[in-house]
C-alpha cells in the first residue's frame, strides 16, 4: 500500500497522466461490477450473456439484460472519481458514459458503448440510444436486415483497430499510468498495463482489493476510487 498524499506530489509533476479503468470506477454511481459479489442476474452469470453465442441463442434475454443496464445508467450520475479523471487521458473498459457526463473529452472506450446500437453483421449501420428511453426489442438493421445489438464488444469479438491504436499511443506516451477499478483479467485490454510499464510509465493501481494488476504496480492503493482519486489528482499543493 502507498500513501495517496505522497503520490499526489508525484502526480503534480507528471507530464501525461493516463487512466485505465474498469467497472470499479462506476461502482459508487450504483452500476454493478462484472465479477465478485452480486454477479448474478436471474440466476445467470452476466459473463455468459456478453457473448455472440448468447445473443444468437437468446436475443430477447440478452437485450433484456442490456435494457436493464441502460435503465440503471439513465438513473446513475458520475461520482467523484469520474470528476477527478476529467483532466487526464482515459482508456476505459466501461461501456457507460459517466466519464463524458462528468466532462471528460479524451476517452477511449475499449469495449464500446451502451449509448449506441449497431448492426450485428457489421454492415456499418449504427444509431444512438437514449438509456432513458423504453428498452429496444429485437429488430432488424434498416440497412441490411441483420439483427441490431448494443455497440459493445463481447467475448470472442475483436476490439476496433483504431481504438487499440489510440490506446497503445496513449500508453506509450504516459509517464504516470493509473489502473483503477479493474480485475485486469480481460485481454487484450489488461495487456495495456504492460505496454505502459514497458514504455517507462509509473504504474499506480487503485482498487478495493488486490487484483491481477497488483504485481505490475509500482504503487498500489487499496481503497474506493471515489475516495482515493480526488486526493490523488488534486491540483492543490
Ligand atoms: C473497485 C470498487 C471501487 C469494485 N473502487 N475498485 C489471452 C488469454 C486468455 C484469454 C484471452 C486472451 N486474449 C483474449 C482472450 C479471450 C477473452 C478474455 O480476455 N478472456 C479472459 C476473461 C479469460 N477476450 C476476448 O474475448 C476479447 N476479444 C478478443 O480477444 O478477440 C480476439 C479476436 C481477434 C480477431 C478476431 C476475433 C477475435 C474481447 C473482450 C470483451 C470483454 N467484454 C466485456 C463485456 C462488454 C460489454 C458489456 O459491458 O456488457 O467487457 S466482459 C467484461 O469484463 C466487460 C468489462 O469491460 C471487462 C473487464 O471487467 P472489469 O471492468 O475489470 O470489471 P470486474 O468486475 O472484473 O472488476 C471490477 C474491479 O473493481 C474489481 O477488481 C473490484 O475489486 C474493483 N472495485 N468496487 C475501486 N469502488
PDB file of C-alpha atoms and ligand atoms in Angstrom:
ATOM      1  CA  UNK A   1       0.000   0.000   0.000  1.00  0.00           C
ATOM      2  CA  UNK A   2       1.193   3.574  -0.652  1.00  0.00           C
ATOM      3  CA  UNK A   3       0.269   6.916   0.879  1.00  0.00           C
ATOM      4  CA  UNK A   4      -2.009   8.834  -1.578  1.00  0.00           C
ATOM      5  CA  UNK A   5      -0.723  12.218  -0.311  1.00  0.00           C
ATOM      6  CA  UNK A   6       2.880  11.305  -1.159  1.00  0.00           C
ATOM      7  CA  UNK A   7       1.846  10.060  -4.587  1.00  0.00           C
ATOM      8  CA  UNK A   8      -0.233  13.192  -5.256  1.00  0.00           C
ATOM      9  CA  UNK A   9       3.037  15.142  -5.129  1.00  0.00           C
ATOM     10  CA  UNK A  10       4.495  12.865  -7.843  1.00  0.00           C
ATOM     11  CA  UNK A  11       1.383  13.286  -9.999  1.00  0.00           C
ATOM     12  CA  UNK A  12       1.644  17.088  -9.893  1.00  0.00           C
ATOM     13  CA  UNK A  13       4.955  16.798 -11.797  1.00  0.00           C
ATOM     14  CA  UNK A  14       3.607  14.315 -14.353  1.00  0.00           C
ATOM     15  CA  UNK A  15       3.518  15.410 -17.996  1.00  0.00           C
ATOM     16  CA  UNK A  16       0.925  12.923 -19.215  1.00  0.00           C
ATOM     17  CA  UNK A  17      -1.328  11.008 -16.856  1.00  0.00           C
ATOM     18  CA  UNK A  18      -3.345   8.185 -18.423  1.00  0.00           C
ATOM     19  CA  UNK A  19      -6.047   6.277 -16.552  1.00  0.00           C
ATOM     20  CA  UNK A  20      -7.006   2.727 -17.493  1.00  0.00           C
ATOM     21  CA  UNK A  21     -10.294   1.942 -15.753  1.00  0.00           C
ATOM     22  CA  UNK A  22     -12.838  -0.789 -15.199  1.00  0.00           C
ATOM     23  CA  UNK A  23     -16.206  -1.351 -13.598  1.00  0.00           C
ATOM     24  CA  UNK A  24     -14.998  -0.389 -10.098  1.00  0.00           C
ATOM     25  CA  UNK A  25     -14.771   3.227 -11.309  1.00  0.00           C
ATOM     26  CA  UNK A  26     -18.554   3.363 -11.702  1.00  0.00           C
ATOM     27  CA  UNK A  27     -19.415   1.252  -8.634  1.00  0.00           C
ATOM     28  CA  UNK A  28     -20.046   4.328  -6.464  1.00  0.00           C
ATOM     29  CA  UNK A  29     -22.528   5.507  -9.113  1.00  0.00           C
ATOM     30  CA  UNK A  30     -24.575   2.373  -8.485  1.00  0.00           C
ATOM     31  CA  UNK A  31     -23.502   0.391 -11.570  1.00  0.00           C
ATOM     32  CA  UNK A  32     -22.668  -3.259 -10.876  1.00  0.00           C
ATOM     33  CA  UNK A  33     -19.231  -4.742 -11.495  1.00  0.00           C
ATOM     34  CA  UNK A  34     -18.913  -7.952 -13.500  1.00  0.00           C
ATOM     35  CA  UNK A  35     -17.083 -10.289 -11.170  1.00  0.00           C
ATOM     36  CA  UNK A  36     -17.380 -10.932  -7.456  1.00  0.00           C
ATOM     37  CA  UNK A  37     -20.406 -10.431  -5.227  1.00  0.00           C
ATOM     38  CA  UNK A  38     -23.718  -9.574  -6.856  1.00  0.00           C
ATOM     39  CA  UNK A  39     -22.637 -11.012 -10.196  1.00  0.00           C
ATOM     40  CA  UNK A  40     -25.793 -12.995 -10.743  1.00  0.00           C
ATOM     41  CA  UNK A  41     -28.703 -11.799 -12.825  1.00  0.00           C
ATOM     42  CA  UNK A  42     -31.750 -14.018 -12.947  1.00  0.00           C
ATOM     43  CA  UNK A  43     -29.569 -16.956 -11.889  1.00  0.00           C
ATOM     44  CA  UNK A  44     -27.313 -16.277 -14.895  1.00  0.00           C
ATOM     45  CA  UNK A  45     -23.689 -15.264 -14.736  1.00  0.00           C
ATOM     46  CA  UNK A  46     -23.546 -11.901 -16.586  1.00  0.00           C
ATOM     47  CA  UNK A  47     -20.405 -13.099 -18.303  1.00  0.00           C
ATOM     48  CA  UNK A  48     -22.395 -15.786 -20.109  1.00  0.00           C
ATOM     49  CA  UNK A  49     -24.642 -13.052 -21.546  1.00  0.00           C
ATOM     50  CA  UNK A  50     -21.811 -10.950 -23.023  1.00  0.00           C
ATOM     51  CA  UNK A  51     -21.163 -13.301 -25.933  1.00  0.00           C
ATOM     52  CA  UNK A  52     -22.314 -13.584 -29.577  1.00  0.00           C
ATOM     53  CA  UNK A  53     -23.421 -17.157 -28.755  1.00  0.00           C
ATOM     54  CA  UNK A  54     -25.827 -15.928 -26.063  1.00  0.00           C
ATOM     55  CA  UNK A  55     -27.241 -13.322 -28.473  1.00  0.00           C
ATOM     56  CA  UNK A  56     -27.772 -15.972 -31.150  1.00  0.00           C
ATOM     57  CA  UNK A  57     -29.437 -18.390 -28.713  1.00  0.00           C
ATOM     58  CA  UNK A  58     -31.480 -15.983 -26.576  1.00  0.00           C
ATOM     59  CA  UNK A  59     -31.582 -12.499 -28.164  1.00  0.00           C
ATOM     60  CA  UNK A  60     -34.591 -11.371 -26.100  1.00  0.00           C
ATOM     61  CA  UNK A  61     -32.847 -12.305 -22.828  1.00  0.00           C
ATOM     62  CA  UNK A  62     -29.614 -10.551 -23.824  1.00  0.00           C
ATOM     63  CA  UNK A  63     -31.488  -7.394 -24.885  1.00  0.00           C
ATOM     64  CA  UNK A  64     -33.498  -7.501 -21.657  1.00  0.00           C
ATOM     65  CA  UNK A  65     -30.207  -7.550 -19.715  1.00  0.00           C
ATOM     66  CA  UNK A  66     -28.898  -4.563 -21.676  1.00  0.00           C
ATOM     67  CA  UNK A  67     -32.251  -2.810 -21.277  1.00  0.00           C
ATOM     68  CA  UNK A  68     -31.945  -3.194 -17.507  1.00  0.00           C
ATOM     69  CA  UNK A  69     -28.356  -1.916 -17.526  1.00  0.00           C
ATOM     70  CA  UNK A  70     -29.364   1.066 -19.690  1.00  0.00           C
ATOM     71  CA  UNK A  71     -32.182   1.857 -17.256  1.00  0.00           C
ATOM     72  CA  UNK A  72     -29.682   1.874 -14.382  1.00  0.00           C
ATOM     73  CA  UNK A  73     -27.286   4.023 -16.423  1.00  0.00           C
ATOM     74  CA  UNK A  74     -30.059   6.562 -17.072  1.00  0.00           C
ATOM     75  CA  UNK A  75     -30.561   6.850 -13.306  1.00  0.00           C
ATOM     76  CA  UNK A  76     -26.822   6.999 -12.499  1.00  0.00           C
ATOM     77  CA  UNK A  77     -24.728  10.128 -12.117  1.00  0.00           C
ATOM     78  CA  UNK A  78     -20.925  10.499 -12.286  1.00  0.00           C
ATOM     79  CA  UNK A  79     -19.132  10.099  -8.949  1.00  0.00           C
ATOM     80  CA  UNK A  80     -16.129  11.914  -7.501  1.00  0.00           C
ATOM     81  CA  UNK A  81     -13.697   9.553  -9.255  1.00  0.00           C
ATOM     82  CA  UNK A  82     -15.142  10.372 -12.705  1.00  0.00           C
ATOM     83  CA  UNK A  83     -14.861  14.091 -11.864  1.00  0.00           C
ATOM     84  CA  UNK A  84     -11.228  13.707 -10.751  1.00  0.00           C
ATOM     85  CA  UNK A  85     -10.345  11.993 -14.050  1.00  0.00           C
ATOM     86  CA  UNK A  86     -11.714  14.766 -16.302  1.00  0.00           C
ATOM     87  CA  UNK A  87      -8.281  16.391 -16.958  1.00  0.00           C
ATOM     88  CA  UNK A  88      -6.433  13.138 -17.818  1.00  0.00           C
ATOM     89  CA  UNK A  89      -6.450  10.811 -20.822  1.00  0.00           C
ATOM     90  CA  UNK A  90      -8.882   7.974 -20.161  1.00  0.00           C
ATOM     91  CA  UNK A  91      -8.780   4.463 -21.552  1.00  0.00           C
ATOM     92  CA  UNK A  92     -11.792   2.686 -20.139  1.00  0.00           C
ATOM     93  CA  UNK A  93     -13.238  -0.786 -20.413  1.00  0.00           C
ATOM     94  CA  UNK A  94     -16.548   0.644 -19.229  1.00  0.00           C
ATOM     95  CA  UNK A  95     -19.471   0.936 -21.620  1.00  0.00           C
ATOM     96  CA  UNK A  96     -21.197   3.664 -19.598  1.00  0.00           C
ATOM     97  CA  UNK A  97     -20.879   7.362 -20.472  1.00  0.00           C
ATOM     98  CA  UNK A  98     -20.223   8.658 -16.949  1.00  0.00           C
ATOM     99  CA  UNK A  99     -16.719   9.992 -17.731  1.00  0.00           C
ATOM    100  CA  UNK A 100     -18.164  12.053 -20.603  1.00  0.00           C
ATOM    101  CA  UNK A 101     -21.077  13.207 -18.440  1.00  0.00           C
ATOM    102  CA  UNK A 102     -18.526  14.337 -15.829  1.00  0.00           C
ATOM    103  CA  UNK A 103     -16.897  16.474 -18.562  1.00  0.00           C
ATOM    104  CA  UNK A 104     -14.077  14.263 -19.889  1.00  0.00           C
ATOM    105  CA  UNK A 105     -13.404  14.630 -23.617  1.00  0.00           C
ATOM    106  CA  UNK A 106     -10.309  12.422 -24.083  1.00  0.00           C
ATOM    107  CA  UNK A 107     -11.862   8.967 -23.591  1.00  0.00           C
ATOM    108  CA  UNK A 108     -11.089   5.695 -25.409  1.00  0.00           C
ATOM    109  CA  UNK A 109     -13.849   3.085 -24.903  1.00  0.00           C
ATOM    110  CA  UNK A 110     -12.103  -0.262 -25.445  1.00  0.00           C
ATOM    111  CA  UNK A 111     -15.281  -2.334 -25.094  1.00  0.00           C
ATOM    112  CA  UNK A 112     -17.699   0.007 -26.883  1.00  0.00           C
ATOM    113  CA  UNK A 113     -20.685   1.846 -25.521  1.00  0.00           C
ATOM    114  CA  UNK A 114     -24.188   1.309 -24.179  1.00  0.00           C
ATOM    115  CA  UNK A 115     -25.407   4.534 -25.751  1.00  0.00           C
ATOM    116  CA  UNK A 116     -25.356   3.203 -29.313  1.00  0.00           C
ATOM    117  CA  UNK A 117     -26.762   0.146 -31.115  1.00  0.00           C
ATOM    118  CA  UNK A 118     -25.128  -1.314 -34.205  1.00  0.00           C
ATOM    119  CA  UNK A 119     -25.737  -3.898 -36.874  1.00  0.00           C
ATOM    120  CA  UNK A 120     -24.614  -7.346 -35.650  1.00  0.00           C
ATOM    121  CA  UNK A 121     -23.376  -8.145 -39.183  1.00  0.00           C
ATOM    122  CA  UNK A 122     -21.192  -5.001 -39.037  1.00  0.00           C
ATOM    123  CA  UNK A 123     -22.608  -3.546 -42.273  1.00  0.00           C
ATOM    124  CA  UNK A 124     -21.682  -0.125 -40.898  1.00  0.00           C
ATOM    125  CA  UNK A 125     -25.095   0.988 -39.655  1.00  0.00           C
ATOM    126  CA  UNK A 126     -25.328   2.262 -36.082  1.00  0.00           C
ATOM    127  CA  UNK A 127     -27.566   4.639 -34.181  1.00  0.00           C
ATOM    128  CA  UNK A 128     -27.678   6.479 -30.837  1.00  0.00           C
ATOM    129  CA  UNK A 129     -29.637   5.017 -27.938  1.00  0.00           C
ATOM    130  CA  UNK A 130     -31.009   7.154 -25.114  1.00  0.00           C
ATOM    131  CA  UNK A 131     -30.747   4.943 -21.995  1.00  0.00           C
ATOM    132  CA  UNK A 132     -33.777   6.777 -20.568  1.00  0.00           C
ATOM    133  CA  UNK A 133     -35.994   5.558 -23.436  1.00  0.00           C
ATOM    134  CA  UNK A 134     -38.013   2.327 -23.121  1.00  0.00           C
ATOM    135  CA  UNK A 135     -35.872  -0.762 -23.847  1.00  0.00           C
ATOM    136  CA  UNK A 136     -35.397  -1.686 -27.503  1.00  0.00           C
ATOM    137  CA  UNK A 137     -36.786  -5.011 -28.739  1.00  0.00           C
ATOM    138  CA  UNK A 138     -35.141  -7.427 -31.159  1.00  0.00           C
ATOM    139  CA  UNK A 139     -35.238  -5.643 -34.508  1.00  0.00           C
ATOM    140  CA  UNK A 140     -33.639  -5.721 -37.950  1.00  0.00           C
ATOM    141  CA  UNK A 141     -30.912  -3.406 -39.222  1.00  0.00           C
ATOM    142  CA  UNK A 142     -32.660  -0.929 -41.603  1.00  0.00           C
ATOM    143  CA  UNK A 143     -29.655  -1.141 -43.960  1.00  0.00           C
ATOM    144  CA  UNK A 144     -29.044  -4.901 -44.304  1.00  0.00           C
ATOM    145  CA  UNK A 145     -31.684  -6.767 -42.254  1.00  0.00           C
ATOM    146  CA  UNK A 146     -29.287  -8.425 -39.771  1.00  0.00           C
ATOM    147  CA  UNK A 147     -30.211  -8.086 -36.082  1.00  0.00           C
ATOM    148  CA  UNK A 148     -29.392  -4.844 -34.263  1.00  0.00           C
ATOM    149  CA  UNK A 149     -27.449  -5.120 -30.976  1.00  0.00           C
ATOM    150  CA  UNK A 150     -25.685  -2.952 -28.393  1.00  0.00           C
ATOM    151  CA  UNK A 151     -22.451  -1.404 -29.749  1.00  0.00           C
ATOM    152  CA  UNK A 152     -20.303  -3.214 -27.182  1.00  0.00           C
ATOM    153  CA  UNK A 153     -17.506  -5.788 -27.539  1.00  0.00           C
ATOM    154  CA  UNK A 154     -18.456  -9.298 -26.463  1.00  0.00           C
ATOM    155  CA  UNK A 155     -16.108 -12.179 -25.642  1.00  0.00           C
ATOM    156  CA  UNK A 156     -14.560 -13.605 -28.792  1.00  0.00           C
ATOM    157  CA  UNK A 157     -15.049 -10.347 -30.705  1.00  0.00           C
ATOM    158  CA  UNK A 158     -12.144  -8.182 -31.825  1.00  0.00           C
ATOM    159  CA  UNK A 159     -11.685  -4.707 -30.390  1.00  0.00           C
ATOM    160  CA  UNK A 160     -11.786  -1.965 -33.047  1.00  0.00           C
ATOM    161  CA  UNK A 161      -8.333  -1.476 -34.550  1.00  0.00           C
ATOM    162  CA  UNK A 162      -8.472   2.333 -34.324  1.00  0.00           C
ATOM    163  CA  UNK A 163      -9.438   2.020 -30.660  1.00  0.00           C
ATOM    164  CA  UNK A 164      -6.493  -0.261 -29.863  1.00  0.00           C
ATOM    165  CA  UNK A 165      -4.142   2.050 -31.793  1.00  0.00           C
ATOM    166  CA  UNK A 166      -5.341   5.099 -29.825  1.00  0.00           C
ATOM    167  CA  UNK A 167      -4.977   3.211 -26.540  1.00  0.00           C
ATOM    168  CA  UNK A 168      -1.452   1.993 -27.318  1.00  0.00           C
ATOM    169  CA  UNK A 169      -0.429   5.510 -28.378  1.00  0.00           C
ATOM    170  CA  UNK A 170      -1.659   6.882 -25.038  1.00  0.00           C
ATOM    171  CA  UNK A 171       0.049   4.075 -23.077  1.00  0.00           C
ATOM    172  CA  UNK A 172       3.423   4.707 -24.707  1.00  0.00           C
ATOM    173  CA  UNK A 173       3.141   8.482 -24.098  1.00  0.00           C
ATOM    174  CA  UNK A 174       2.166   8.148 -20.412  1.00  0.00           C
ATOM    175  CA  UNK A 175       4.617   8.906 -17.627  1.00  0.00           C
ATOM    176  CA  UNK A 176       2.022   8.011 -14.973  1.00  0.00           C
ATOM    177  CA  UNK A 177      -0.454   5.208 -15.659  1.00  0.00           C
ATOM    178  CA  UNK A 178      -3.351   4.807 -13.224  1.00  0.00           C
ATOM    179  CA  UNK A 179      -5.104   1.432 -13.154  1.00  0.00           C
ATOM    180  CA  UNK A 180      -8.477   1.990 -11.479  1.00  0.00           C
ATOM    181  CA  UNK A 181     -11.226  -0.446 -10.501  1.00  0.00           C
ATOM    182  CA  UNK A 182     -10.432  -3.342 -12.790  1.00  0.00           C
ATOM    183  CA  UNK A 183      -9.785  -7.012 -12.101  1.00  0.00           C
ATOM    184  CA  UNK A 184      -7.343  -6.809 -15.072  1.00  0.00           C
ATOM    185  CA  UNK A 185      -8.210 -10.305 -16.276  1.00  0.00           C
ATOM    186  CA  UNK A 186      -9.777  -9.496 -19.655  1.00  0.00           C
ATOM    187  CA  UNK A 187      -7.462  -9.411 -22.661  1.00  0.00           C
ATOM    188  CA  UNK A 188      -6.259  -7.666 -24.723  1.00  0.00           C
ATOM    189  CA  UNK A 189      -7.283  -4.718 -22.501  1.00  0.00           C
ATOM    190  CA  UNK A 190      -5.214  -5.808 -19.473  1.00  0.00           C
ATOM    191  CA  UNK A 191      -2.054  -6.105 -21.571  1.00  0.00           C
ATOM    192  CA  UNK A 192      -2.106  -2.293 -21.938  1.00  0.00           C
ATOM    193  CA  UNK A 193      -0.716  -2.127 -18.385  1.00  0.00           C
ATOM    194  CA  UNK A 194       2.412  -3.920 -19.655  1.00  0.00           C
ATOM    195  CA  UNK A 195       2.592  -1.635 -22.695  1.00  0.00           C
ATOM    196  CA  UNK A 196       2.642   1.420 -20.400  1.00  0.00           C
ATOM    197  CA  UNK A 197       5.064  -0.178 -17.933  1.00  0.00           C
ATOM    198  CA  UNK A 198       7.448  -1.319 -20.671  1.00  0.00           C
ATOM    199  CA  UNK A 199       7.377   2.221 -22.116  1.00  0.00           C
ATOM    200  CA  UNK A 200       8.548   3.592 -18.756  1.00  0.00           C
ATOM    201  CA  UNK A 201       5.346   4.752 -17.050  1.00  0.00           C
ATOM    202  CA  UNK A 202       4.939   4.619 -13.279  1.00  0.00           C
ATOM    203  CA  UNK A 203       2.036   2.241 -12.629  1.00  0.00           C
ATOM    204  CA  UNK A 204      -0.337   3.201  -9.783  1.00  0.00           C
ATOM    205  CA  UNK A 205      -3.142   0.718  -9.047  1.00  0.00           C
ATOM    206  CA  UNK A 206      -6.273   1.855  -7.180  1.00  0.00           C
ATOM    207  CA  UNK A 207      -8.671  -0.930  -6.201  1.00  0.00           C
ATOM    208  CA  UNK A 208     -10.694  -2.025  -3.181  1.00  0.00           C
ATOM    209  CA  UNK A 209      -8.729  -5.279  -3.220  1.00  0.00           C
ATOM    210  CA  UNK A 210      -5.675  -6.800  -4.846  1.00  0.00           C
ATOM    211  CA  UNK A 211      -6.093  -7.759  -8.487  1.00  0.00           C
ATOM    212  CA  UNK A 212      -4.220  -9.221 -11.429  1.00  0.00           C
ATOM    213  CA  UNK A 213      -2.664  -5.752 -11.827  1.00  0.00           C
ATOM    214  CA  UNK A 214      -1.100  -5.809  -8.353  1.00  0.00           C
ATOM    215  CA  UNK A 215       2.133  -7.483  -9.382  1.00  0.00           C
ATOM    216  CA  UNK A 216       2.666  -4.929 -12.152  1.00  0.00           C
ATOM    217  CA  UNK A 217       2.147  -1.915  -9.853  1.00  0.00           C
ATOM    218  CA  UNK A 218       4.940   0.384  -8.717  1.00  0.00           C
ATOM    219  CA  UNK A 219       2.415   1.684  -6.157  1.00  0.00           C
ATOM    220  CA  UNK A 220      -0.874   0.168  -5.025  1.00  0.00           C
ATOM    221  CA  UNK A 221      -3.580   1.969  -3.085  1.00  0.00           C
ATOM    222  CA  UNK A 222      -6.278  -0.241  -1.584  1.00  0.00           C
ATOM    223  CA  UNK A 223      -9.410   1.896  -1.393  1.00  0.00           C
ATOM    224  CA  UNK A 224     -12.530   3.026  -3.231  1.00  0.00           C
ATOM    225  CA  UNK A 225     -11.864   5.043  -6.392  1.00  0.00           C
ATOM    226  CA  UNK A 226     -14.272   7.813  -5.370  1.00  0.00           C
ATOM    227  CA  UNK A 227     -12.351   8.284  -2.110  1.00  0.00           C
ATOM    228  CA  UNK A 228      -8.800   7.914  -3.440  1.00  0.00           C
ATOM    229  CA  UNK A 229      -8.785   9.678  -6.832  1.00  0.00           C
ATOM    230  CA  UNK A 230      -9.913  13.168  -5.745  1.00  0.00           C
ATOM    231  CA  UNK A 231      -6.985  13.313  -3.289  1.00  0.00           C
ATOM    232  CA  UNK A 232      -4.545  11.707  -5.705  1.00  0.00           C
ATOM    233  CA  UNK A 233      -5.348  14.051  -8.602  1.00  0.00           C
ATOM    234  CA  UNK A 234      -5.921  17.191  -6.570  1.00  0.00           C
ATOM    235  CA  UNK A 235      -4.175  20.232  -8.112  1.00  0.00           C
ATOM    236  CA  UNK A 236      -3.738  21.770  -4.630  1.00  0.00           C
ATOM    237  CA  UNK A 237      -0.278  21.936  -3.055  1.00  0.00           C
TER     238      UNK A 237
HETATM  239  C1  LIG B   1     -13.393  -1.091  -7.042  1.00  0.00           C
HETATM  240  C2  LIG B   1     -14.508  -0.527  -6.486  1.00  0.00           C
HETATM  241  C3  LIG B   1     -14.419   0.745  -6.092  1.00  0.00           C
HETATM  242  C4  LIG B   1     -15.056  -2.607  -7.016  1.00  0.00           C
HETATM  243  N1  LIG B   1     -13.237   1.396  -6.276  1.00  0.00           N
HETATM  244  N2  LIG B   1     -12.226  -0.547  -7.250  1.00  0.00           N
HETATM  245  C5  LIG B   1      -5.465 -14.170 -23.605  1.00  0.00           C
HETATM  246  C6  LIG B   1      -5.511 -15.115 -22.571  1.00  0.00           C
HETATM  247  C7  LIG B   1      -6.745 -15.671 -22.177  1.00  0.00           C
HETATM  248  C8  LIG B   1      -7.938 -15.305 -22.801  1.00  0.00           C
HETATM  249  C9  LIG B   1      -7.867 -14.383 -23.811  1.00  0.00           C
HETATM  250  C10 LIG B   1      -6.655 -13.840 -24.209  1.00  0.00           C
HETATM  251  N3  LIG B   1      -6.902 -12.963 -25.209  1.00  0.00           N
HETATM  252  C11 LIG B   1      -8.223 -12.941 -25.447  1.00  0.00           C
HETATM  253  C12 LIG B   1      -8.843 -13.811 -24.612  1.00  0.00           C
HETATM  254  C13 LIG B   1     -10.293 -14.085 -24.548  1.00  0.00           C
HETATM  255  C14 LIG B   1     -11.094 -13.028 -23.823  1.00  0.00           C
HETATM  256  C15 LIG B   1     -10.584 -12.914 -22.409  1.00  0.00           C
HETATM  257  O1  LIG B   1      -9.913 -11.958 -22.049  1.00  0.00           O
HETATM  258  N4  LIG B   1     -10.917 -13.867 -21.556  1.00  0.00           N
HETATM  259  C16 LIG B   1     -10.456 -13.865 -20.167  1.00  0.00           C
HETATM  260  C17 LIG B   1     -11.571 -13.408 -19.244  1.00  0.00           C
HETATM  261  C18 LIG B   1     -10.012 -15.260 -19.827  1.00  0.00           C
HETATM  262  N5  LIG B   1     -11.064 -11.773 -24.528  1.00  0.00           N
HETATM  263  C19 LIG B   1     -11.859 -11.526 -25.557  1.00  0.00           C
HETATM  264  O2  LIG B   1     -12.649 -12.343 -25.968  1.00  0.00           O
HETATM  265  C20 LIG B   1     -11.735 -10.168 -26.233  1.00  0.00           C
HETATM  266  N6  LIG B   1     -11.654 -10.331 -27.643  1.00  0.00           N
HETATM  267  C21 LIG B   1     -10.593 -10.866 -28.231  1.00  0.00           C
HETATM  268  O3  LIG B   1      -9.577 -11.133 -27.632  1.00  0.00           O
HETATM  269  O4  LIG B   1     -10.773 -11.043 -29.576  1.00  0.00           O
HETATM  270  C22 LIG B   1      -9.739 -11.685 -30.326  1.00  0.00           C
HETATM  271  C23 LIG B   1     -10.171 -11.641 -31.770  1.00  0.00           C
HETATM  272  C24 LIG B   1      -9.286 -11.175 -32.716  1.00  0.00           C
HETATM  273  C25 LIG B   1      -9.669 -11.144 -34.042  1.00  0.00           C
HETATM  274  C26 LIG B   1     -10.941 -11.562 -34.420  1.00  0.00           C
HETATM  275  C27 LIG B   1     -11.830 -12.017 -33.471  1.00  0.00           C
HETATM  276  C28 LIG B   1     -11.441 -12.045 -32.117  1.00  0.00           C
HETATM  277  C29 LIG B   1     -12.963  -9.316 -26.008  1.00  0.00           C
HETATM  278  C30 LIG B   1     -13.200  -8.999 -24.569  1.00  0.00           C
HETATM  279  C31 LIG B   1     -14.534  -8.220 -24.428  1.00  0.00           C
HETATM  280  C32 LIG B   1     -14.933  -8.036 -22.978  1.00  0.00           C
HETATM  281  N7  LIG B   1     -16.263  -7.602 -22.926  1.00  0.00           N
HETATM  282  C33 LIG B   1     -16.871  -7.305 -21.632  1.00  0.00           C
HETATM  283  C34 LIG B   1     -18.378  -7.022 -21.856  1.00  0.00           C
HETATM  284  C35 LIG B   1     -18.566  -5.675 -22.529  1.00  0.00           C
HETATM  285  C36 LIG B   1     -19.994  -5.404 -22.805  1.00  0.00           C
HETATM  286  C37 LIG B   1     -20.818  -5.210 -21.559  1.00  0.00           C
HETATM  287  O5  LIG B   1     -20.470  -4.412 -20.663  1.00  0.00           O
HETATM  288  O6  LIG B   1     -21.839  -5.866 -21.469  1.00  0.00           O
HETATM  289  O7  LIG B   1     -16.227  -6.171 -21.046  1.00  0.00           O
HETATM  290  S1  LIG B   1     -16.599  -8.587 -20.426  1.00  0.00           S
HETATM  291  C38 LIG B   1     -16.453  -7.503 -19.046  1.00  0.00           C
HETATM  292  O8  LIG B   1     -15.120  -7.596 -18.479  1.00  0.00           O
HETATM  293  C39 LIG B   1     -16.574  -6.092 -19.632  1.00  0.00           C
HETATM  294  C40 LIG B   1     -15.527  -5.344 -18.860  1.00  0.00           C
HETATM  295  O9  LIG B   1     -15.158  -4.167 -19.570  1.00  0.00           O
HETATM  296  C41 LIG B   1     -14.439  -6.357 -18.729  1.00  0.00           C
HETATM  297  C42 LIG B   1     -13.463  -6.086 -17.635  1.00  0.00           C
HETATM  298  O10 LIG B   1     -14.070  -6.148 -16.373  1.00  0.00           O
HETATM  299  P1  LIG B   1     -13.659  -5.103 -15.250  1.00  0.00           P
HETATM  300  O11 LIG B   1     -14.010  -3.746 -15.674  1.00  0.00           O
HETATM  301  O12 LIG B   1     -12.261  -5.350 -14.849  1.00  0.00           O
HETATM  302  O13 LIG B   1     -14.690  -5.490 -14.090  1.00  0.00           O
HETATM  303  P2  LIG B   1     -14.562  -6.601 -12.934  1.00  0.00           P
HETATM  304  O14 LIG B   1     -15.913  -6.783 -12.366  1.00  0.00           O
HETATM  305  O15 LIG B   1     -13.862  -7.800 -13.416  1.00  0.00           O
HETATM  306  O16 LIG B   1     -13.604  -5.921 -11.850  1.00  0.00           O
HETATM  307  C43 LIG B   1     -14.030  -4.790 -11.088  1.00  0.00           C
HETATM  308  C44 LIG B   1     -12.887  -4.427 -10.166  1.00  0.00           C
HETATM  309  O17 LIG B   1     -13.233  -3.233  -9.479  1.00  0.00           O
HETATM  310  C45 LIG B   1     -12.573  -5.485  -9.081  1.00  0.00           C
HETATM  311  O18 LIG B   1     -11.166  -5.727  -9.075  1.00  0.00           O
HETATM  312  C46 LIG B   1     -13.019  -4.821  -7.774  1.00  0.00           C
HETATM  313  O19 LIG B   1     -12.198  -5.177  -6.673  1.00  0.00           O
HETATM  314  C47 LIG B   1     -12.876  -3.364  -8.111  1.00  0.00           C
HETATM  315  N8  LIG B   1     -13.765  -2.446  -7.398  1.00  0.00           N
HETATM  316  N9  LIG B   1     -15.535  -1.512  -6.463  1.00  0.00           N
HETATM  317  C48 LIG B   1     -12.182   0.741  -6.840  1.00  0.00           C
HETATM  318  N10 LIG B   1     -15.441   1.401  -5.519  1.00  0.00           N
END
